[in-house]
Amino acid sequence: MTLRPVVVAPSLLAADFARLGEEVARVEPAADWLHLDVMDGHFVPNISFGSGVVEAVRSVTSRPLDVHLMIDQPDRHLAAFARAGAHSITVHAEACVHLHRTLHTIRELGCRPGVALNPHTPLEWIRHVLPDVDLVLIMTVNPGFGGQAFLPQMMPKIRRLAAWIRRLGLEVDVEVDGGINAQTAPLVRQAGANVLVAGSAVFGAEDPIAVLQALKAAGQRSP
Ligand code: DX5
Ligand code: ZN
C-alpha cells in the first residue's frame, strides 16, 4: 500500500499572538504547511481570528496556508479567506447545509477544498462529496481548543476513510487535528493519515523544529 507523503502543519492557535511573525519564522523551516484555526464563538465555544490574520501571516511566509474554518455559514466568508491567501479552505460538514455547493465554491475561488468532521459525526456524511474534495480532516478532539487529549476511538474512522479513498482511487489528503504528538503520530499514520496538524506539541516545546522533525519521522516510519 503506498501512502501519500507526510505533511506536517503546525497550528498557529498555540503560537504567541503578540509575536506572530516571529512564531511563524520559528516553525517555518520544518513546516510543510501552516494551519490556521478560525473560530466564531458559535460553531465552537471559542473565538480565535479572521481573514485579516490569515492575510498578515501570508505576508511573512511562502508556505501553503491551511485554513480550518470552525464557523457557521462559512459561505459568507469564503471569498475573504481566498483573497487573504488561503491555499486550502476546510469547512465543517456539520456547518454546511449545501456542502457540495460550498466545496465547489472553494475550488472556483482557486483554493483546495477540504471537509472536516467532528468526532461524533459519521463518516457517511461525506461519502458523496469525496470526489469533490482534496482533503478530509478527521477531528481527533472536539474542536474549539488546543491542548486536548487525542481521542483513540477516532482510529477506526481514519482507517475506514483511508480505505474508501484507496478503493475509489482518489487523490485526497487525510488530515488529523487534535492531540497529535510524537506518541500519536505513528498511530494515525499507520491508520492512513498523511497530514499531521499539531499545536501545543510544537509551540509548547523548547525546540519546535526538533518536534516537527520528530513528527515527520514518526509519520514516515513504515507501518
Ligand atoms: C482545535 C484546532 C486544532 C488545535 C490543535 O479545535 O482545530 O488545530 O490547534 O491543537 P493541539 O495540537 O494542541 O491539540
Ligand atoms: Zn484545526
mmCIF file of N, CA, C and O and ligand atoms in Angstrom, residues 11 35-37 68 70 137 139 177 197, ligand 2:
data_model
loop_
_atom_site.group_PDB
_atom_site.id
_atom_site.type_symbol
_atom_site.label_atom_id
_atom_site.label_comp_id
_atom_site.label_asym_id
_atom_site.label_seq_id
_atom_site.Cartn_x
_atom_site.Cartn_y
_atom_site.Cartn_z
ATOM 1 N N SER A 11 -0.086 24.250 14.031
ATOM 2 C CA SER A 11 -1.282 25.076 14.192
ATOM 3 C C SER A 11 -0.931 26.340 14.977
ATOM 4 O O SER A 11 -0.511 26.278 16.133
ATOM 5 N N HIS A 35 -1.122 25.744 9.630
ATOM 6 C CA HIS A 35 -2.547 25.501 9.872
ATOM 7 C C HIS A 35 -3.125 26.675 10.659
ATOM 8 O O HIS A 35 -2.586 27.054 11.707
ATOM 9 N N LEU A 36 -4.207 27.258 10.142
ATOM 10 C CA LEU A 36 -4.811 28.420 10.795
ATOM 11 C C LEU A 36 -6.250 28.109 11.195
ATOM 12 O O LEU A 36 -7.093 27.806 10.334
ATOM 13 N N ASP A 37 -6.524 28.170 12.498
ATOM 14 C CA ASP A 37 -7.822 27.792 13.057
ATOM 15 C C ASP A 37 -8.706 29.008 13.267
ATOM 16 O O ASP A 37 -8.455 29.823 14.154
ATOM 17 N N HIS A 68 -8.618 26.298 8.462
ATOM 18 C CA HIS A 68 -9.635 25.412 9.031
ATOM 19 C C HIS A 68 -10.741 26.286 9.617
ATOM 20 O O HIS A 68 -10.544 26.917 10.656
ATOM 21 N N MET A 70 -13.846 26.823 11.580
ATOM 22 C CA MET A 70 -14.790 26.285 12.568
ATOM 23 C C MET A 70 -15.842 27.358 12.810
ATOM 24 O O MET A 70 -15.888 27.996 13.872
ATOM 25 N N LEU A 137 -10.586 16.218 6.821
ATOM 26 C CA LEU A 137 -9.991 16.427 8.141
ATOM 27 C C LEU A 137 -10.812 15.657 9.180
ATOM 28 O O LEU A 137 -11.989 15.967 9.386
ATOM 29 N N MET A 139 -11.359 15.237 12.876
ATOM 30 C CA MET A 139 -11.052 15.855 14.179
ATOM 31 C C MET A 139 -10.786 14.739 15.185
ATOM 32 O O MET A 139 -11.632 13.851 15.375
ATOM 33 N N ASP A 177 -6.277 16.271 13.329
ATOM 34 C CA ASP A 177 -6.121 17.542 14.050
ATOM 35 C C ASP A 177 -6.630 17.379 15.475
ATOM 36 O O ASP A 177 -7.815 17.127 15.687
ATOM 37 N N VAL A 197 -1.545 17.749 11.903
ATOM 38 C CA VAL A 197 -1.622 19.096 12.479
ATOM 39 C C VAL A 197 -1.232 18.996 13.950
ATOM 40 O O VAL A 197 -1.699 18.096 14.648
HETATM 41 ZN ZN ZN B 2 -7.547 22.940 13.225
#
